[in-house]
Short mmCIF file of C-alpha atoms in Angstrom, two decimals:
data_model
loop_
_atom_site.label_atom_id
_atom_site.label_comp_id
_atom_site.label_asym_id
_atom_site.label_seq_id
_atom_site.Cartn_x
_atom_site.Cartn_y
_atom_site.Cartn_z
CA MET A 1 -63.60 0.58 64.38
CA HIS A 2 -63.70 2.61 61.18
CA LYS A 3 -65.85 1.44 58.33
CA VAL A 4 -63.99 0.02 55.34
CA LEU A 5 -65.69 1.36 52.23
CA THR A 6 -66.82 -1.13 49.59
CA PHE A 7 -67.06 -0.90 45.81
CA SER A 8 -70.74 0.00 46.19
CA ASP A 9 -69.80 2.76 48.62
CA HIS A 10 -67.33 4.21 46.13
CA LEU A 11 -69.95 4.18 43.36
CA ARG A 12 -72.38 5.93 45.70
CA LEU A 13 -69.81 8.56 46.62
CA ILE A 14 -68.85 9.14 42.98
CA ASP A 15 -72.51 9.95 42.32
CA GLU A 16 -72.79 12.15 45.43
CA ARG A 17 -69.64 14.18 44.81
CA SER A 18 -70.43 14.48 41.09
CA THR A 19 -73.86 15.85 41.96
CA ALA A 20 -72.25 18.37 44.32
CA PHE A 21 -69.80 19.34 41.58
CA ARG A 22 -72.67 19.88 39.14
CA ALA A 23 -74.63 21.94 41.64
CA ALA A 24 -71.66 24.21 42.29
CA VAL A 25 -71.07 24.75 38.58
CA ALA A 26 -74.77 25.45 38.05
CA ALA A 27 -74.67 28.12 40.77
CA ALA A 28 -71.66 29.98 39.37
CA PRO A 29 -72.35 33.52 38.11
CA SER A 30 -70.11 32.89 35.09
CA LEU A 31 -68.17 30.02 33.56
CA ASP A 32 -65.38 32.52 32.86
CA MET A 33 -64.54 32.88 36.54
CA GLN A 34 -60.88 32.17 37.32
CA VAL A 35 -60.30 29.14 39.54
CA PRO A 36 -57.95 30.17 42.40
CA THR A 37 -56.44 26.70 42.76
CA HIS A 38 -55.72 26.44 39.01
CA PRO A 39 -54.05 29.69 37.87
CA GLY A 40 -54.95 30.57 34.30
CA ARG A 41 -57.85 28.13 34.18
CA THR A 42 -61.49 29.23 34.04
CA LEU A 43 -64.40 27.38 35.55
CA PHE A 44 -65.31 26.11 32.09
CA ASP A 45 -61.75 24.84 31.64
CA LEU A 46 -61.96 23.00 34.94
CA VAL A 47 -65.27 21.32 34.10
CA GLN A 48 -63.90 20.21 30.75
CA HIS A 49 -60.71 18.88 32.36
CA VAL A 50 -62.50 16.96 35.10
CA GLY A 51 -65.11 15.60 32.70
CA MET A 52 -62.49 14.42 30.22
CA SER A 53 -60.62 12.71 33.04
CA ARG A 54 -63.78 10.80 33.97
CA ARG A 55 -64.22 9.74 30.34
CA LYS A 56 -60.61 8.57 30.16
CA SER A 57 -61.02 6.58 33.37
CA ALA A 58 -64.17 4.98 31.95
CA ALA A 59 -62.31 3.94 28.81
CA ILE A 60 -59.47 2.43 30.86
CA VAL A 61 -61.88 0.38 32.97
CA ALA A 62 -63.88 -0.72 29.91
CA ALA A 63 -60.69 -1.86 28.14
CA GLY A 64 -59.85 -4.34 30.88
CA PRO A 65 -56.37 -5.91 31.18
CA ALA A 66 -53.83 -3.92 29.18
CA ASP A 67 -50.20 -2.85 29.19
CA ALA A 68 -51.08 0.76 28.34
CA PRO A 69 -54.10 3.06 28.44
CA PRO A 70 -56.38 3.07 25.38
CA GLU A 71 -55.80 5.48 22.54
CA LYS A 72 -57.16 8.99 23.12
CA SER A 73 -59.81 8.41 20.45
CA ALA A 74 -61.47 5.91 22.81
CA TRP A 75 -62.51 8.69 25.17
CA ASP A 76 -62.08 12.00 23.31
CA ASP A 77 -63.67 12.65 19.93
CA GLY A 78 -61.91 16.00 19.66
CA THR A 79 -65.00 18.18 20.03
CA GLY A 80 -64.44 19.01 23.69
CA ALA A 81 -67.14 20.12 26.10
CA PRO A 82 -69.94 22.46 24.99
CA ARG A 83 -69.59 26.05 26.23
CA GLU A 84 -73.27 26.77 26.83
CA ARG A 85 -73.98 26.12 30.53
CA ASP A 86 -77.01 23.80 30.25
CA ALA A 87 -75.31 21.73 27.56
CA LEU A 88 -72.11 21.66 29.62
CA LEU A 89 -73.99 20.32 32.64
CA VAL A 90 -75.57 17.60 30.48
CA TRP A 91 -72.10 16.74 29.13
CA TRP A 92 -70.76 16.52 32.70
CA THR A 93 -73.59 14.20 33.73
CA GLU A 94 -72.91 12.03 30.69
CA SER A 95 -69.20 11.92 31.57
CA VAL A 96 -69.98 10.61 35.05
CA GLU A 97 -72.52 8.12 33.71
CA LEU A 98 -69.91 6.74 31.31
CA LEU A 99 -67.62 6.19 34.28
CA THR A 100 -70.16 4.63 36.62
CA SER A 101 -71.58 2.43 33.86
CA ALA A 102 -68.11 1.12 33.01
CA LEU A 103 -67.40 0.44 36.69
CA ARG A 104 -70.70 -1.35 37.28
CA GLU A 105 -70.18 -3.46 34.16
CA ALA A 106 -66.66 -4.38 35.28
CA GLY A 107 -67.38 -5.03 38.94
CA PRO A 108 -64.64 -4.47 41.53
CA ASP A 109 -62.14 -7.14 40.44
CA ARG A 110 -61.51 -6.61 36.72
CA ARG A 111 -57.83 -6.21 35.96
CA CYS A 112 -57.05 -2.85 34.32
CA TRP A 113 -54.09 -0.78 33.30
CA THR A 114 -53.08 1.62 36.07
CA TRP A 115 -50.32 4.15 36.53
CA TRP A 116 -49.75 3.00 40.13
CA ASP A 117 -48.19 -0.40 39.40
CA ASP A 118 -45.33 0.36 41.81
CA SER A 119 -47.74 0.88 44.74
CA PRO A 120 -49.50 -1.72 46.92
CA SER A 121 -52.92 -0.74 45.55
CA PRO A 122 -54.41 -3.35 43.21
CA GLN A 123 -54.53 -2.83 39.46
CA THR A 124 -58.28 -3.28 39.29
CA SER A 125 -61.50 -1.52 38.44
CA GLY A 126 -62.26 -1.37 42.17
CA ALA A 127 -59.09 0.64 42.76
CA TRP A 128 -60.09 2.96 39.91
CA ALA A 129 -63.47 3.48 41.57
CA ARG A 130 -61.82 4.32 44.87
CA CYS A 131 -59.42 6.92 43.47
CA GLN A 132 -62.24 8.69 41.61
CA VAL A 133 -63.90 9.77 44.86
CA PRO A 134 -61.22 12.10 46.29
CA GLU A 135 -60.40 13.43 42.82
CA ILE A 136 -63.98 14.53 42.17
CA ALA A 137 -64.35 15.71 45.76
CA VAL A 138 -61.27 17.94 45.61
CA HIS A 139 -62.37 19.42 42.29
CA THR A 140 -65.79 20.08 43.82
CA TYR A 141 -63.96 22.05 46.50
CA ASP A 142 -62.17 23.95 43.70
CA VAL A 143 -65.50 25.02 42.22
CA GLN A 144 -66.93 25.93 45.62
CA LEU A 145 -63.84 27.97 46.41
CA THR A 146 -64.24 29.81 43.11
CA LEU A 147 -67.73 30.78 44.25
CA GLY A 148 -66.40 31.86 47.65
CA ALA A 149 -68.12 29.07 49.58
CA PRO A 150 -65.69 26.14 50.00
CA GLN A 151 -66.96 23.19 52.02
CA PRO A 152 -64.92 20.52 53.85
CA LEU A 153 -65.04 17.03 52.42
CA PRO A 154 -67.54 14.67 54.03
CA GLU A 155 -65.84 12.56 56.69
CA GLU A 156 -66.14 9.19 54.93
CA VAL A 157 -64.84 10.71 51.69
CA ALA A 158 -61.91 12.34 53.46
CA LEU A 159 -60.83 9.38 55.61
CA ASP A 160 -60.96 6.90 52.75
CA GLY A 161 -59.52 9.48 50.38
CA PHE A 162 -56.45 10.17 52.51
CA ASP A 163 -55.89 6.45 52.97
CA ASP A 164 -55.96 6.14 49.17
CA CYS A 165 -53.59 9.11 48.87
CA GLN A 166 -51.06 7.27 51.01
CA PHE A 167 -51.37 3.75 49.59
CA THR A 168 -51.92 4.64 45.92
CA LEU A 169 -50.38 8.06 45.27
CA CYS A 170 -47.54 8.02 47.79
CA ALA A 171 -46.43 4.43 48.41
CA THR A 172 -43.86 3.29 45.86
CA THR A 173 -40.83 1.08 45.36
CA VAL A 174 -38.96 3.95 43.69
CA ALA A 175 -36.01 5.03 45.84
CA TRP A 176 -36.47 8.13 47.99
CA PRO A 177 -33.76 10.56 46.79
CA HIS A 178 -33.14 12.22 50.15
CA ALA A 179 -32.08 11.22 53.64
CA ALA A 180 -34.28 8.50 55.12
CA ALA A 181 -37.21 9.90 57.06
CA VAL A 182 -40.37 8.91 58.89
CA VAL A 183 -43.56 10.97 58.61
CA ASP A 184 -46.74 10.52 60.64
CA TYR A 185 -50.16 11.84 59.69
CA HIS A 186 -52.95 12.07 62.25
CA ALA A 187 -56.60 12.72 61.43
CA THR A 188 -58.55 14.27 64.28
CA GLU A 189 -61.30 11.74 63.52
CA GLY A 190 -59.05 9.08 65.04
CA ARG A 191 -56.97 7.54 62.25
CA SER A 192 -53.21 7.73 61.73
CA TRP A 193 -50.67 6.69 59.10
CA ARG A 194 -46.89 6.28 59.14
CA LEU A 195 -44.85 6.89 55.99
CA ARG A 196 -41.29 5.54 55.88
CA LEU A 197 -39.04 7.05 53.20
CA SER A 198 -35.80 5.29 52.27
CA HIS A 199 -33.73 3.85 49.43
CA ALA A 200 -36.38 1.11 49.28
CA GLY A 201 -39.07 3.65 48.42
CA ALA A 202 -42.08 4.92 50.35
CA ASP A 203 -43.76 2.43 52.65
CA VAL A 204 -47.08 3.22 54.35
CA ALA A 205 -48.68 1.63 57.40
CA ARG A 206 -51.89 2.38 59.25
CA LEU A 207 -51.33 3.06 62.94
CA THR A 208 -53.73 1.84 65.58
CA PRO A 209 -54.58 4.24 68.42
CA GLY A 210 -51.57 4.57 70.71
CA ALA A 211 -49.30 2.54 68.44
CA ALA A 212 -47.05 5.50 67.59
CA GLU A 213 -45.97 5.70 71.23
CA GLY A 214 -44.07 2.45 71.00
CA ILE A 215 -42.49 2.67 67.55
CA GLY A 216 -40.27 5.69 67.80
CA THR A 217 -40.54 9.39 67.10
CA PRO A 218 -41.12 10.49 63.50
CA ASP A 219 -38.92 13.08 61.79
CA ALA A 220 -42.05 15.07 60.98
CA SER A 221 -45.76 14.85 61.66
CA ALA A 222 -48.94 16.63 60.62
CA GLU A 223 -52.35 16.63 62.27
CA GLY A 224 -55.69 17.96 61.12
CA THR A 225 -59.12 16.89 60.03
CA ALA A 226 -59.13 14.20 57.37
CA SER A 227 -60.52 16.80 54.97
CA ASP A 228 -57.62 19.14 55.66
CA LEU A 229 -55.11 16.30 55.27
CA VAL A 230 -56.53 15.54 51.82
CA MET A 231 -56.53 19.21 50.88
CA PHE A 232 -52.92 19.55 52.01
CA PHE A 233 -51.89 16.44 50.11
CA TYR A 234 -53.51 17.79 46.93
CA GLY A 235 -51.86 21.18 47.41
CA ARG A 236 -55.06 23.10 48.18
CA ILE A 237 -54.02 24.37 51.60
CA PRO A 238 -50.57 25.07 53.08
CA LEU A 239 -48.84 23.05 55.77
CA GLU A 240 -49.50 25.93 58.16
CA SER A 241 -53.19 25.01 58.06
CA LEU A 242 -52.29 21.83 59.94
CA LYS A 243 -50.63 21.23 63.28
CA PHE A 244 -47.16 20.09 62.28
CA GLU A 245 -44.00 19.21 64.13
CA GLY A 246 -40.46 18.23 63.19
CA ASP A 247 -38.45 18.81 60.03
CA ARG A 248 -40.49 20.88 57.60
CA ARG A 249 -38.02 20.09 54.81
CA VAL A 250 -39.40 16.56 54.58
CA PHE A 251 -42.83 17.91 53.60
CA ASP A 252 -41.22 20.22 51.03
CA GLN A 253 -39.24 17.30 49.61
CA LEU A 254 -42.37 15.15 49.43
CA ALA A 255 -44.28 17.89 47.61
CA ALA A 256 -41.50 18.21 45.02
CA TRP A 257 -40.91 14.46 44.57
CA ASP A 258 -42.23 12.73 41.44
CA PRO A 259 -41.25 9.02 41.56
CA SER A 260 -42.28 8.60 37.90
CA VAL A 261 -39.43 10.83 36.69
#
């Protein structure tokens, strides 16, 4: 039985991954280093981007129920992040504290605006807390990769993060624009997911061990560590880094699909 992470777990992991992010930035020889996973963006640019995103998320949670995100002035005063390293690290820490403070004040059940209203994930502060973890974790990997020392995501971050990828980022009621298909994902840690793509959208289900044997063969499947599945989903590593079978075109179509357009 795999542990289901709670709101408190997500707050803890936000702090842990944010601390790892800060440590990686602090160890960088220069903030002008180019980030391999973000062509044209320096390490400073990445820190500013990720920090601003945390501030925006904090403002959304603090605003509570809404039909749209708050105005940009609620989370960006226009000055940007400071360029001096020590000041930048302080600014990053403040960005994370704004987020965690807003989440703790809200608790897990406050209704909030979200961009995933067509997915089965709830439109709550708890769902915002959950999605922060893989985002910060993947960007921590980006910084580590820039320094030449990338680390896999911790298992609990990766397993919960890939589950969130499927149910929040992938599941949708927007019609799949290609031929219907079924995709299975298998984490070597023992969890699996089935994604059904059709005119009804993208439907996700968790598979229990051995369940896939009795529900038909997928059109495509991918297997790897949960960390590698997350990295593949976020475009950090290629499909070839995983063990995959079936119609590769389905993965290419998924990567190019934006249901919001």
